[in-house]
Amino acid sequence: MPSTAPDPVDVARLREVLDGQWAGVRAAHRDNLDARFLPVYGESGDQARERISRLLTELPVELGTSAAFPAEYGGSSDIGGSIVASEMLAQVDLSLMVKAGVQWGLFGGAVVALGTRRHHDAYLRDIISGKIFGCFAMTETGHGSDVQQLRTTCTYDPDTQTFDLHTPHQAARKDYIGNAARDGRLAVVFAQLVTDGRRHGVHAWLVPIRDAQGNPMPGVTIGDAGPKAGLLGVDNGRLSFDHVRVPRDMLLDRYGQVATDGTYSSPIADDSRRFFTMLGTLVRGRVSVGGAASAATKMALTIAVRYGDIRRQFSAPDAEREVLLNDYLAHQRKLLPALATTYALHFAQAELVAAVSEVQGGDGPVDEHRQRELESRAAGLKAAQTWHATRTIQMCREACGGAGYLAENRLPGLKADTDVFTTFEGDNTVLLQLVAKGLLTGYRDEFGSLDGWGRASFVAEQVREMVLERTAARSLIERLVSAVPGRDEEVAVTDRGWQLKVFEDRERHLLDGAVRRLRNGASTKKDRPFDIFNDVQDHLLTVAAAHVDRVTLEAFVAGIASTTDPAVKALLSRVCDLYALTVIEAHKGWFLEHGRLTPARSKAITAVVNGLLKELRPQLRTLVDGFAIPEAWLHCAILREEPDRQEAMAAHDAGR
Amino acid sequence: MPSTAPDPVDVARLREVLDGQWAGVRAAHRDNLDARFLPVYGESGDQARERISRLLTELPVELGTSAAFPAEYGGSSDIGGSIVASEMLAQVDLSLMVKAGVQWGLFGGAVVALGTRRHHDAYLRDIISGKIFGCFAMTETGHGSDVQQLRTTCTYDPDTQTFDLHTPHQAARKDYIGNAARDGRLAVVFAQLVTDGRRHGVHAWLVPIRDAQGNPMPGVTIGDAGPKAGLLGVDNGRLSFDHVRVPRDMLLDRYGQVATDGTYSSPIADDSRRFFTMLGTLVRGRVSVGGAASAATKMALTIAVRYGDIRRQFSAPDAEREVLLNDYLAHQRKLLPALATTYALHFAQAELVAAVSEVQGGDGPVDEHRQRELESRAAGLKAAQTWHATRTIQMCREACGGAGYLAENRLPGLKADTDVFTTFEGDNTVLLQLVAKGLLTGYRDEFGSLDGWGRASFVAEQVREMVLERTAARSLIERLVSAVPGRDEEVAVTDRGWQLKVFEDRERHLLDGAVRRLRNGASTKKDRPFDIFNDVQDHLLTVAAAHVDRVTLEAFVAGIASTTDPAVKALLSRVCDLYALTVIEAHKGWFLEHGRLTPARSKAITAVVNGLLKELRPQLRTLVDGFAIPEAWLHCAILREEPDRQEAMAAHDAGR
């Protein structure tokens, strides 16, 4: 611990660091989205839908919501910018963020990525302008996670040169489809393509679902998913097709084509591989959802921290006024580690957004290896950020007591709206499983085709052993780790190299252990192939989480390394200590079990953490101010009213 | 692990065990509360308030909602029955449960406990019948947890023989008051009593707030806390008093009296002690809230478990149909430990309800020592059950995927309504602190008056060192613990005595450690008295949680001991193993740090837990059926619709 007080941090410098590469996009949102775009507390579901639909078309052009689209149609091919735009919208109204994501990210994005020029020319401008609202109709009532198993069929009839789009039973119903229940005119519908009596896997068609008067098209049944826990402004609905005729040219045919006589052709022979290639651009949605969750987390922490610096309860010995909430160790234990993790994930997210921009930007074909790496990273960080959001927003609600339960204090909306983020754009448990599979690839040869884990095996085949390589600040981290002495006793727990090495050792040891158990299972459970993987499933999820932890720490370290302001660098460094040590503390059981920590060192870590809480407590306000959330966006009654209430009470008490 | 398959459990026998001592009250609710009382999904806040107010007056008399009142006024002095009634109402509609709790538990209960005969004769019948709705106006905007510091004043004027009830500033506003915003005619208002120029601490008055036409009484301002995260059917409001004149005889004067000339008198001399004695009956509300949280948890688990036995996703090798969610180890890891903890808390709650009934039932004065013990137990179990509910209901929502986000599937309402249960009736962190203080009393002499922890010190003074004594099945548990060999290696981790001893050792060790640190602090931090306790606050909260864990395990053991059906006993015993071992596993870091577990034994525990998951997986449905929730009360679309959907899909797939 430093022996002198740290240099005061200039919040403007901290904000610059956090605003990062797309600071201009963030500024555009903060400057142009006024109170008109904020949530209306207590509105009905219908009112929310109407308001969000209207606001979607009123978003100022300066925001660049169509940034990801090709310049030719009014965009700027700025994928990173469009993801950051989602993060900013999330702090204004999460329903607005989701509906914008559906319209431009999923629906518009699918037309761009899966369609060809004739589709782009016919529809992109109207999609970007919001003249035509559209849906991304992939998920079905019966299949969400294993979406390759969807049951909607689309069968070509060469006689009419049309496809027959059909929902064979209720489980095949498209479900939870944003823009469906109220606004959608068109839908990108995913279905099993059948032609010439053969199935060719999942493809996508552009299908009108409502006419210009807003009535369902013939054969199209539109249902409403009904009231939800949150995201009231998003009109999630259900779509069923009763032998709906779809013209041949409405097949989005970039990756698969059907000739007039019904002959199928595709540049990619394998059905599964083609499907996952088609989904490649969906990674942006996953990255946006992770970033949006973190944006909401930052809002909740800003409220809880600022309230805790005003709100007082219970007297202290020798003190005139009651104790500030933030002065309680227990309160610091709730807020500070969550804030530290939020900072760590911020840098991981920034690194990921830059990677998406690099890998998917540009005009040439996407490097398949880097794309698979991106998908794995996006999956892991989406899971980490959304679970962190759920836990942290709940903690912030409780930290604000009864006030946190009133809609006017912002937290209820954040909680209700972000809840589903752990499920959509990929169920978190399934996503972590995807990450684990990716880490196993180096051992694939031992297990054959990994069929025991379903059709996603080919994804795992693509990822090479490189996953344990560092992706950020490689040489710096390599140096730090190499410099760690062999004996723990010789290095402080605040030594960055030691922390990185501990995270890395845990990931590697867990992975080795998982491989060993899978090998054993492959030889002893031949009669129960499902059990080979199932018996190790929890271990594999732990491997994935440990991997994400390590990647996150490395990103934080890289972010600090590129920070030039000395006071900001010093503060971030202490926050990074808190992050690393609370993660280690949380897993101390594992570390002790595996002899990687001694009991003495483990207890020392807890003492150092508590010391860090004391040291960082005075910086709580600075740390949330760094998020630069506009005052108006906080939209929170206690922040506006509690300071005066406390002053009036203090004045009254003094006058007594 | 048993080598033969366990005997099949007769669910009816399991239900008898769980329904327990007040099975009749549970049956009355299940039989008499039909679909009319269930939540209406998607209703507005106003609609919810109207519906709940109406239903409150339509509750069938057979339910015994007025059970806790004296027989003379229509009740049956059945305190246990009234608490169990709350648990049952919680499974129908949580707003109904809360509003009933406000009307009869808090408001009516305060009139009974704090008023005298003239108040009872004048008001109890109308309160019980619902003819007069009333509020419990204690919490203020500025003071919730430290309610003794409330700022509303009530000053006696002997000339007019009335009190002047006044809200001196906004922080003194009564806030979050159920029955205030819409329905309340009367309020029990807590304020600082002033007479003869002296303050005598917090007392309660019965104050009209609305006239017969529903208009606020002169000087009374009624505000609305506005839309909330949940509990939409409860009209939480705000009350401010502008020098409102309250007749002298409206002072609820059981514990403190003011003569016509203004002379104050009371059977209890100390202001603090008198206040906490007045709050004594409030423990029932705390016990009800804990039980209601567990009731909601059981509903959520029932839905998630039954869905997991129907819902399928991803194919398995050598299997025709996709894998049931409940067959995944990761899914079992989510559901089963939560179910085991729910069972454990069930028995702890049942034991507590019986204790409340015994200590507070009967006509003589309440045993003060047992009352304090009860308050400590109620505080700890309220915190444990409500946090468990929040975590578990969230897990169940995620386990049901996107369907869990739709209001029609019950989970969103459970989640939104129970959220505030971790805050009202006592903030959980403050409650655990209360528990910790109670455990410290044996060491009080070392610390003086414990003033560093505020005015609640006298409560701690009352509790004796007996808190480490067992309260249930004393001799059985004593025998089990004594039989444990000195060396761990000689006993299986499924040995009940070993499990009990481990829980007990942890509590004792943590307590000793806390005492040692406090003593050190008392001598080294004389200049910073706040830090003496604050530096140890997290440790103390851990002590309290460990205490609650031990008490819970003991209650589970006692419950199993009194179970006669062999198959039920065997099943509960395995569930208890899962509970005990997952708690130990969760704290393995602490156990390893303190040399109480070897790494090998720690790893063995995880292996045994995974084995228990496999063993108990086939019993998932039985375990939730044991909760005996009526099918209609589940009020959940996926449970009604998913089985047919899955069958239609399977039939279609087979026909292909």
PDB file of N, CA and C in Angstrom, chain B residues 77 86 103 147 163 204 208 221 241 244 258 285 328 422 447 450 465 520 527 575 649:
ATOM      1  N   SER B  77     -56.689 -16.387  18.601  1.00  0.00           N
ATOM      2  CA  SER B  77     -55.375 -16.283  19.240  1.00  0.00           C
ATOM      3  C   SER B  77     -54.402 -17.319  18.703  1.00  0.00           C
ATOM      4  N   SER B  86     -50.200 -16.511   5.965  1.00  0.00           N
ATOM      5  CA  SER B  86     -49.405 -15.621   5.112  1.00  0.00           C
ATOM      6  C   SER B  86     -48.624 -16.411   4.070  1.00  0.00           C
ATOM      7  N   GLN B 103     -52.764  -4.932   6.884  1.00  0.00           N
ATOM      8  CA  GLN B 103     -54.067  -4.676   7.519  1.00  0.00           C
ATOM      9  C   GLN B 103     -54.205  -5.396   8.852  1.00  0.00           C
ATOM     10  N   VAL B 147     -35.071   2.960  13.019  1.00  0.00           N
ATOM     11  CA  VAL B 147     -36.383   3.566  13.149  1.00  0.00           C
ATOM     12  C   VAL B 147     -36.571   4.277  14.491  1.00  0.00           C
ATOM     13  N   PHE B 163     -52.716  16.004  21.498  1.00  0.00           N
ATOM     14  CA  PHE B 163     -51.329  15.970  21.027  1.00  0.00           C
ATOM     15  C   PHE B 163     -51.243  16.737  19.709  1.00  0.00           C
ATOM     16  N   ALA B 204     -46.913   5.306  19.875  1.00  0.00           N
ATOM     17  CA  ALA B 204     -47.820   5.148  18.736  1.00  0.00           C
ATOM     18  C   ALA B 204     -49.200   5.711  19.047  1.00  0.00           C
ATOM     19  N   PRO B 208     -56.850   9.238  12.537  1.00  0.00           N
ATOM     20  CA  PRO B 208     -57.637   9.204  11.297  1.00  0.00           C
ATOM     21  C   PRO B 208     -56.882   9.932  10.197  1.00  0.00           C
ATOM     22  N   THR B 221     -51.433  15.265   4.741  1.00  0.00           N
ATOM     23  CA  THR B 221     -51.132  15.206   3.312  1.00  0.00           C
ATOM     24  C   THR B 221     -50.798  13.777   2.946  1.00  0.00           C
ATOM     25  N   PHE B 241     -47.843  15.211   8.350  1.00  0.00           N
ATOM     26  CA  PHE B 241     -48.792  15.813   9.299  1.00  0.00           C
ATOM     27  C   PHE B 241     -48.376  17.243   9.602  1.00  0.00           C
ATOM     28  N   VAL B 244     -51.253  18.291  13.301  1.00  0.00           N
ATOM     29  CA  VAL B 244     -52.558  17.638  13.383  1.00  0.00           C
ATOM     30  C   VAL B 244     -52.893  17.374  14.842  1.00  0.00           C
ATOM     31  N   VAL B 258     -49.977   9.143  29.289  1.00  0.00           N
ATOM     32  CA  VAL B 258     -49.877  10.580  29.557  1.00  0.00           C
ATOM     33  C   VAL B 258     -51.168  11.006  30.246  1.00  0.00           C
ATOM     34  N   GLY B 285     -44.447 -10.509  11.922  1.00  0.00           N
ATOM     35  CA  GLY B 285     -44.376 -10.015  10.546  1.00  0.00           C
ATOM     36  C   GLY B 285     -43.089 -10.474   9.885  1.00  0.00           C
ATOM     37  N   TYR B 328     -29.299 -32.659 -17.779  1.00  0.00           N
ATOM     38  CA  TYR B 328     -27.980 -32.028 -17.835  1.00  0.00           C
ATOM     39  C   TYR B 328     -27.441 -31.813 -16.422  1.00  0.00           C
ATOM     40  N   THR B 422     -36.093  -8.562   0.737  1.00  0.00           N
ATOM     41  CA  THR B 422     -34.770  -8.522   1.358  1.00  0.00           C
ATOM     42  C   THR B 422     -34.549  -7.188   2.077  1.00  0.00           C
ATOM     43  N   PHE B 447     -16.502  -5.141  26.253  1.00  0.00           N
ATOM     44  CA  PHE B 447     -16.639  -4.000  25.355  1.00  0.00           C
ATOM     45  C   PHE B 447     -17.428  -2.835  25.913  1.00  0.00           C
ATOM     46  N   LEU B 450     -21.285  -1.387  24.246  1.00  0.00           N
ATOM     47  CA  LEU B 450     -21.517  -1.618  22.815  1.00  0.00           C
ATOM     48  C   LEU B 450     -22.130  -0.374  22.161  1.00  0.00           C
ATOM     49  N   GLU B 465     -25.447 -16.291  26.905  1.00  0.00           N
ATOM     50  CA  GLU B 465     -24.491 -17.122  26.180  1.00  0.00           C
ATOM     51  C   GLU B 465     -25.134 -18.374  25.615  1.00  0.00           C
ATOM     52  N   ASN B 520      -8.876  -6.801  20.391  1.00  0.00           N
ATOM     53  CA  ASN B 520      -7.687  -6.107  19.904  1.00  0.00           C
ATOM     54  C   ASN B 520      -8.021  -4.675  19.525  1.00  0.00           C
ATOM     55  N   ASP B 527      -8.855   5.766  19.670  1.00  0.00           N
ATOM     56  CA  ASP B 527      -9.050   7.089  19.066  1.00  0.00           C
ATOM     57  C   ASP B 527     -10.012   7.045  17.887  1.00  0.00           C
ATOM     58  N   VAL B 575     -31.513 -35.564   0.861  1.00  0.00           N
ATOM     59  CA  VAL B 575     -31.640 -34.129   0.576  1.00  0.00           C
ATOM     60  C   VAL B 575     -30.847 -33.336   1.608  1.00  0.00           C
ATOM     61  N   MET B 649     -44.670 -32.335 -31.674  1.00  0.00           N
ATOM     62  CA  MET B 649     -43.415 -32.286 -32.420  1.00  0.00           C
ATOM     63  C   MET B 649     -42.839 -33.690 -32.585  1.00  0.00           C
TER      64      MET B 649
END
